[in-house]
Amino acid sequence: MTNGTQLPAYHFDTQRVRAGYEPTEHNNAVSPPIYQSTAYDFKDVEHARNLFSFQEAGNLYTRVGNPTVAVLEQRVAALDGAAGAVALASGMAAISYTLLNLAEGGGRILASPYLYGGSADSFKKVYPKLGIQFDYAKNILNPEKLAEEITPDTKAVFIESISNPNTVLLDVDAIAKAAHEQGIPLVVDNTIATPYLFNPIAHGADIVIYSATKGLNGHGNIIGGLVLESGSFNWESEKFPQFSEKYYTLRESNGNHRSFPEVFPDFPFTTRIRFNYLNYFGAAIGPFDAYLAIIGLETLSERLTKQSQNAVTLAEYLNAHESVEWVRYPALEDSPHHTLYQRDFKNGAGGILSFGFKGTQEQREIFLNAIRLFHYHVNIGDARSLIVNSPQTTHGELEADEKAAADIPENLIRISAGLEDPADLIADLEQAFQKATK
Ligand SMILES: *Cc1c(COP(=O)(O)O)cnc(C)c1O
């Protein structure tokens, strides 16, 4: 139903406009149609029987599958080289369904301390009540020592490929190796990088998560998410008894119950999310939102290239500014992540950067209030440039010690570079700095 890579011979830029969609199957429509339909007629009783016993692939009900949504799933799967994908209503649904699918009977997740605010907040507030506990890795920057932190109850390692808001880069290959040596998968939230800047599966990841809300779609007009799987992790181990469980919903026509890996050997993880969590918890993405994400993907490479260029220009301007204490951006030569950037990010470091405002809290607030061209809000990856004081907003729920562990100083200001002319962006920052320091 959702295995991608229909066009394995083509390059990335061809796949992002073509993969997962065949016009002859859709009345020769060139642009993928929006299938705004709740359900799909069965041809006859036998067709219904075959669909329900998974003997035949097809559409049943839009909560678990829709032809427009399937184009999005297959296209992103192709871009990531994934064996399977499931699209969901948000990035948070992608994270929560992944964590439940991994550790639904209880267990521990070893997480990077450098995470999106909503992830960090929910890991503290919600999951422990469901029996899922988080350990924040002390050795995420030294993966050769990571094994010490993996307990018998640890179900996965969870990281971001480019962290939010700090743009920390990690040695994903070495982290994947440490996880695999302990028999557990690596989950990578690749939202900021997008498949254009970084391919987690090629670096050893087993599960990839996206908020499609951000750079993947790139126009600040939808909420959406995806979970992808490499297809190479062995889920039938004692650590993951849920994957050996036989379900009556997966029965053969003779009544024999089966497990997800038996019925969907190539992509059991995302199919189990689809038929258990998406089906019963219900965070389905609408066909129109999926369509907007498909259109957004068509310009992914150009957008991320321009945003990376704009971010470099802004980082260099800020780095030389007297009102700036420090700048964090991996493409800068003095970044502690510059070596990994050069090794793994051939297409650029993306649009997110942050800087430390030099001055009092009052001056920082005058500066933010004086900004005119940048939008002041909590999204990222938009075509428009955005600015925000993360420690007081997106990461405002963190306690002081948690902000210290996540390396988010109080004077941090995050920028998400858009597609504007960089001279206008610099002029806007400059006039705001001048108001704040006069
Ligand atoms: C925004 C974001 C999410 C959550 O995505 P939503 O689509 O807003 O639910 C998850 N991870 C990262 C890194 C994000 O930036």
XYZ file of C-alpha atoms and ligand atoms in Angstrom:
453
model
C 0.000 0.000 0.000
C 2.729 2.461 0.871
C 6.056 1.146 -0.279
C 7.784 3.885 -2.188
C 10.738 4.099 -4.573
C 8.735 3.565 -7.726
C 11.445 5.345 -9.712
C 14.655 4.021 -8.170
C 16.844 4.950 -11.135
C 16.070 8.667 -11.037
C 17.924 11.304 -9.068
C 16.552 13.267 -6.109
C 15.341 16.264 -8.123
C 13.381 14.022 -10.478
C 11.867 11.990 -7.646
C 10.629 15.047 -5.730
C 8.363 16.020 -8.676
C 7.512 12.525 -9.971
C 7.841 9.680 -7.453
C 4.727 7.946 -6.168
C 2.420 9.229 -8.876
C 1.458 7.773 -12.240
C -0.909 10.008 -14.319
C -2.323 7.072 -16.330
C -3.812 5.748 -13.073
C -5.603 9.090 -12.474
C -7.344 10.079 -15.732
C -3.989 11.395 -17.039
C -4.076 14.316 -14.605
C -0.581 15.809 -14.461
C -0.945 17.273 -10.978
C -2.010 14.728 -8.337
C -5.790 15.081 -7.786
C -7.238 15.772 -4.352
C -9.322 12.700 -3.519
C -11.767 14.416 -1.210
C -13.668 11.223 -0.384
C -14.276 9.524 2.950
C -14.685 5.988 1.637
C -14.290 3.823 -1.476
C -16.861 1.464 -2.975
C -16.183 -2.242 -3.034
C -16.631 -3.810 -6.478
C -18.332 -6.863 -4.990
C -18.287 -9.063 -1.907
C -15.112 -10.832 -2.925
C -13.299 -7.481 -3.385
C -14.353 -6.450 0.130
C -13.154 -9.801 1.507
C -9.778 -9.472 -0.231
C -9.238 -5.930 1.004
C -10.098 -6.856 4.583
C -7.747 -9.869 4.550
C -4.927 -7.812 2.937
C -4.840 -10.146 -0.057
C -5.384 -7.160 -2.264
C -4.154 -3.587 -1.762
C -6.742 -0.837 -2.107
C -8.574 1.992 -0.456
C -11.120 1.429 2.272
C -11.563 4.530 4.373
C -9.601 7.821 4.366
C -8.632 7.591 8.028
C -6.244 4.722 7.164
C -5.450 5.513 3.537
C -6.279 7.918 0.730
C -4.904 8.111 -2.841
C -3.681 11.724 -2.463
C -2.104 10.954 0.899
C -0.476 7.869 -0.660
C 1.310 10.067 -3.229
C 2.811 12.090 -0.376
C 3.839 8.900 1.464
C 5.427 7.293 -1.568
C 7.138 10.485 -2.681
C 8.798 11.139 0.666
C 9.669 7.412 0.970
C 11.398 7.652 -2.408
C 13.330 10.782 -1.385
C 14.508 9.092 1.808
C 15.149 5.656 0.309
C 12.622 4.231 2.785
C 10.822 0.894 2.465
C 7.545 2.313 3.807
C 5.880 5.492 5.037
C 2.730 6.626 6.772
C 1.525 10.234 6.688
C -0.225 11.668 9.750
C -1.998 14.817 10.881
C 1.093 16.415 12.481
C 4.715 15.988 13.423
C 3.605 15.403 17.014
C 1.370 12.521 15.830
C 4.405 11.098 14.001
C 6.462 11.278 17.204
C 3.754 9.938 19.518
C 2.710 7.029 17.284
C 6.369 6.089 16.789
C 7.057 6.091 20.531
C 3.903 4.114 21.307
C 4.664 1.613 18.561
C 8.162 1.142 20.024
C 7.378 1.061 23.729
C 3.635 0.566 24.165
C 4.048 -1.963 26.988
C 6.374 0.417 28.852
C 10.090 0.981 28.499
C 12.809 3.568 28.212
C 13.904 5.819 25.355
C 17.449 7.196 25.260
C 17.039 10.719 23.865
C 19.348 13.460 22.696
C 19.160 16.489 25.006
C 18.954 18.748 21.922
C 15.288 18.560 20.951
C 12.255 20.450 19.716
C 10.409 22.048 22.668
C 7.203 20.052 22.109
C 9.182 16.801 22.167
C 11.061 17.655 25.361
C 7.900 18.883 27.034
C 5.766 15.845 26.139
C 8.585 13.439 27.115
C 8.412 14.929 30.601
C 4.682 15.525 31.005
C 2.816 12.833 29.061
C 4.798 9.661 28.298
C 5.874 8.753 31.866
C 2.161 8.433 32.688
C 1.947 5.839 29.903
C 4.929 3.881 31.271
C 7.449 5.332 28.806
C 10.458 6.945 30.532
C 13.162 9.097 28.955
C 16.875 9.171 29.706
C 18.750 12.161 28.304
C 22.013 10.915 26.846
C 25.155 12.417 28.407
C 27.294 10.984 25.636
C 25.325 11.924 22.533
C 28.354 13.934 21.339
C 30.634 10.969 22.209
C 28.743 8.023 20.696
C 31.543 5.531 21.415
C 30.424 5.807 25.066
C 26.697 5.699 24.349
C 26.381 1.943 24.987
C 26.895 2.609 28.725
C 23.587 4.472 28.763
C 21.498 1.811 27.007
C 19.690 -0.344 29.601
C 17.995 -3.734 28.990
C 14.708 -1.812 28.999
C 15.790 0.820 26.421
C 13.670 0.485 23.278
C 15.279 3.071 21.009
C 17.617 6.032 20.667
C 15.836 9.255 19.641
C 17.689 12.211 18.079
C 17.281 15.186 15.741
C 19.634 15.394 12.751
C 19.804 19.217 13.027
C 18.522 20.251 16.445
C 15.992 22.964 17.147
C 16.876 25.779 18.042
C 20.600 25.097 18.484
C 21.558 23.499 15.138
C 23.588 20.821 16.920
C 24.800 18.156 14.454
C 25.403 14.599 15.651
C 27.460 11.701 14.304
C 24.390 9.749 13.175
C 26.438 6.819 11.765
C 28.217 6.279 15.087
C 24.974 6.643 17.106
C 23.242 4.114 14.804
C 26.118 1.691 15.298
C 25.914 2.012 19.100
C 22.138 1.421 19.020
C 22.362 -1.559 16.676
C 25.054 -3.209 18.792
C 22.502 -3.234 21.629
C 19.697 -4.528 19.391
C 17.696 -1.300 19.378
C 16.679 1.039 16.540
C 17.684 4.637 15.935
C 14.866 7.139 15.428
C 15.814 10.415 13.706
C 13.576 13.474 13.630
C 14.770 14.912 10.298
C 12.331 17.848 10.228
C 14.837 20.707 9.969
C 17.206 18.981 7.545
C 14.507 17.567 5.222
C 15.579 14.727 2.883
C 17.325 17.278 0.658
C 19.979 18.147 3.246
C 20.307 14.822 5.062
C 19.316 11.208 4.466
C 19.101 9.512 7.886
C 18.585 5.998 6.476
C 21.829 6.228 4.482
C 23.507 7.052 7.819
C 22.014 4.045 9.641
C 18.644 5.299 10.952
C 15.812 2.767 11.198
C 12.918 5.201 11.657
C 12.677 8.737 10.252
C 10.165 11.299 11.496
C 9.032 14.498 9.809
C 6.919 17.392 10.729
C 5.689 18.154 7.173
C 4.509 21.465 8.622
C 8.040 22.848 8.344
C 10.576 22.788 5.498
C 9.213 19.687 3.775
C 6.105 21.606 2.720
C 7.774 24.961 3.253
C 4.929 27.434 2.871
C 3.593 27.777 6.409
C 0.101 26.659 5.403
C -0.449 23.118 6.764
C 0.083 20.884 9.782
C 1.254 17.391 8.832
C 3.732 14.634 9.655
C 5.244 11.382 8.425
C 6.930 8.267 9.792
C 9.269 6.298 7.499
C 11.150 3.049 8.009
C 14.323 1.655 6.476
C 12.909 -1.875 6.262
C 16.111 -3.380 7.594
C 15.545 -3.538 11.373
C 14.633 -6.932 12.827
C 11.529 -6.283 14.939
C 10.947 -9.917 15.824
C 13.159 -9.877 18.931
C 12.264 -10.304 22.608
C 12.605 -6.533 23.101
C 9.592 -5.922 20.866
C 7.026 -8.636 21.692
C 4.306 -6.494 20.078
C 5.770 -7.303 16.663
C 5.445 -11.070 17.189
C 1.866 -10.710 18.445
C -0.740 -12.331 16.190
C -3.793 -10.212 15.466
C -7.229 -11.439 14.488
C -7.425 -8.341 12.262
C -4.550 -9.795 10.205
C -6.159 -13.216 9.762
C -5.968 -15.207 6.552
C -9.132 -16.403 4.838
C -8.782 -19.748 6.695
C -8.973 -17.831 10.015
C -5.274 -18.153 10.876
C -4.068 -15.097 12.893
C -0.841 -13.392 11.798
C 1.686 -10.767 12.977
C 2.587 -7.501 11.211
C 6.032 -8.748 10.048
C 4.350 -11.850 8.586
C 1.834 -9.887 6.531
C 4.020 -6.823 5.762
C 7.625 -8.077 5.883
C 9.022 -5.050 4.022
C 7.471 -2.324 6.177
C 5.988 -3.773 9.402
C 6.686 -0.704 11.561
C 4.747 1.892 9.556
C 1.971 -0.582 8.746
C 1.540 -1.314 12.433
C 1.267 2.443 13.030
C -1.299 2.671 10.245
C -3.553 -0.173 11.355
C -3.198 0.220 15.114
C -2.447 3.834 15.974
C -3.711 5.781 12.966
C -6.748 3.539 12.689
C -7.718 3.659 16.378
C -6.218 6.947 17.638
C -7.143 8.643 14.392
C -4.704 11.514 13.636
C -5.307 11.354 9.870
C -3.970 14.027 7.515
C -6.627 15.440 5.166
C -6.253 14.967 1.396
C -6.054 18.725 0.782
C -3.206 19.164 3.284
C -1.418 16.195 1.715
C -1.865 17.848 -1.695
C -0.317 21.111 -0.444
C 2.635 19.131 0.937
C 3.088 17.405 -2.443
C 3.164 20.793 -4.187
C 5.581 22.127 -1.559
C 7.929 19.175 -2.172
C 8.178 20.093 -5.854
C 10.462 23.039 -4.940
C 12.212 21.449 -1.940
C 15.740 21.588 -3.366
C 15.542 25.196 -4.559
C 13.974 26.385 -1.313
C 16.488 24.655 0.948
C 19.394 25.844 -1.213
C 18.269 29.471 -1.084
C 17.427 29.269 2.631
C 20.873 27.809 3.346
C 22.474 30.659 1.342
C 20.411 33.271 3.152
C 21.292 31.676 6.495
C 25.027 31.841 5.688
C 24.678 35.524 4.753
C 22.791 36.288 7.971
C 25.186 34.216 10.107
C 28.195 36.093 8.711
C 26.498 39.463 9.223
C 25.559 38.569 12.808
C 28.982 37.075 13.571
C 30.594 40.423 12.784
C 28.014 42.489 14.715
C 28.928 44.284 17.918
C 25.509 43.573 19.492
C 25.898 39.801 19.010
C 27.617 37.610 21.601
C 27.804 34.410 19.522
C 26.239 32.783 16.431
C 25.354 29.095 16.093
C 25.274 27.805 12.546
C 27.119 24.651 11.399
C 28.320 26.176 8.114
C 30.392 28.767 10.032
C 34.026 27.702 10.252
C 34.205 28.357 13.995
C 31.155 26.140 14.690
C 31.920 23.073 16.865
C 29.836 21.127 14.303
C 31.709 22.327 11.239
C 33.584 19.032 10.702
C 30.342 17.001 10.717
C 28.748 19.634 8.512
C 31.489 19.202 5.928
C 31.257 15.414 6.140
C 27.468 14.964 6.001
C 25.772 18.128 4.680
C 26.904 18.561 1.098
C 23.786 20.561 0.139
C 23.973 23.141 2.926
C 23.047 23.527 6.590
C 19.462 24.762 6.143
C 17.652 27.915 7.179
C 17.809 27.706 10.986
C 20.414 29.628 12.944
C 20.555 31.269 16.337
C 22.501 34.059 18.002
C 23.072 35.453 21.454
C 21.853 39.030 21.834
C 24.457 41.160 23.622
C 22.648 43.549 25.934
C 20.005 43.694 28.627
C 16.670 41.859 28.537
C 15.032 45.252 27.938
C 17.224 45.904 24.887
C 16.483 42.401 23.579
C 12.775 43.141 23.818
C 13.151 46.521 22.080
C 15.058 44.694 19.317
C 12.303 42.075 18.824
C 9.533 44.673 18.927
C 11.361 46.752 16.305
C 11.592 43.889 13.751
C 9.335 44.570 10.739
C 10.132 42.206 7.861
C 10.745 38.972 9.771
C 7.608 37.336 11.113
C 7.633 36.979 14.902
C 6.107 33.558 15.620
C 6.923 29.916 16.433
C 6.983 28.179 13.032
C 10.126 27.311 11.028
C 10.921 26.338 7.425
C 8.490 28.835 5.864
C 9.128 30.681 2.585
C 9.074 33.829 4.766
C 11.791 34.574 7.309
C 10.863 34.116 10.951
C 12.447 35.242 14.200
C 11.668 34.211 17.771
C 13.072 34.346 21.310
C 13.020 30.544 21.786
C 13.923 30.312 25.503
C 10.836 32.393 26.360
C 8.459 30.801 23.788
C 9.086 27.508 21.928
C 11.279 26.218 24.762
C 9.587 28.268 27.485
C 8.297 25.216 29.346
C 11.817 23.995 30.141
C 13.124 24.622 33.679
C 16.420 26.502 34.077
C 18.461 23.294 34.564
C 16.825 21.711 31.499
C 17.652 24.782 29.399
C 21.245 24.500 30.618
C 21.375 20.789 29.657
C 19.876 21.600 26.248
C 22.339 24.491 25.895
C 19.679 27.180 25.385
C 20.897 30.441 26.954
C 18.319 33.087 27.917
C 19.610 35.548 25.295
C 19.181 33.098 22.370
C 17.262 34.377 19.360
C 16.366 31.890 16.633
C 16.039 32.752 12.952
C 14.430 30.654 10.235
C 15.711 32.133 6.985
C 13.130 32.357 4.196
C 13.383 33.155 0.510
C 13.546 36.964 0.627
C 16.423 39.070 -0.664
C 19.045 38.854 2.104
C 19.810 42.586 1.859
C 16.281 43.347 3.060
C 16.630 40.883 5.924
C 19.924 42.416 7.034
C 18.494 45.940 6.788
C 15.612 44.873 9.035
C 17.924 43.374 11.669
C 20.203 46.409 11.495
C 17.483 48.982 12.099
C 16.220 46.891 15.045
C 19.719 46.625 16.558
C 20.087 50.380 16.241
C 16.794 51.030 18.042
C 17.811 48.635 20.814
C 21.225 50.155 21.420
C 20.618 53.871 21.010
C 7.553 21.435 14.620
C 8.352 20.244 14.959
C 7.722 19.066 15.395
C 6.218 18.991 15.573
O 5.551 19.084 14.364
P 4.011 19.588 14.215
O 3.735 19.362 12.785
O 3.987 21.034 14.616
O 3.193 18.735 15.121
C 8.516 17.982 15.665
N 9.860 18.031 15.536
C 10.502 19.142 15.136
C 11.986 19.144 15.018
C 9.763 20.294 14.828
O 10.413 21.406 14.448
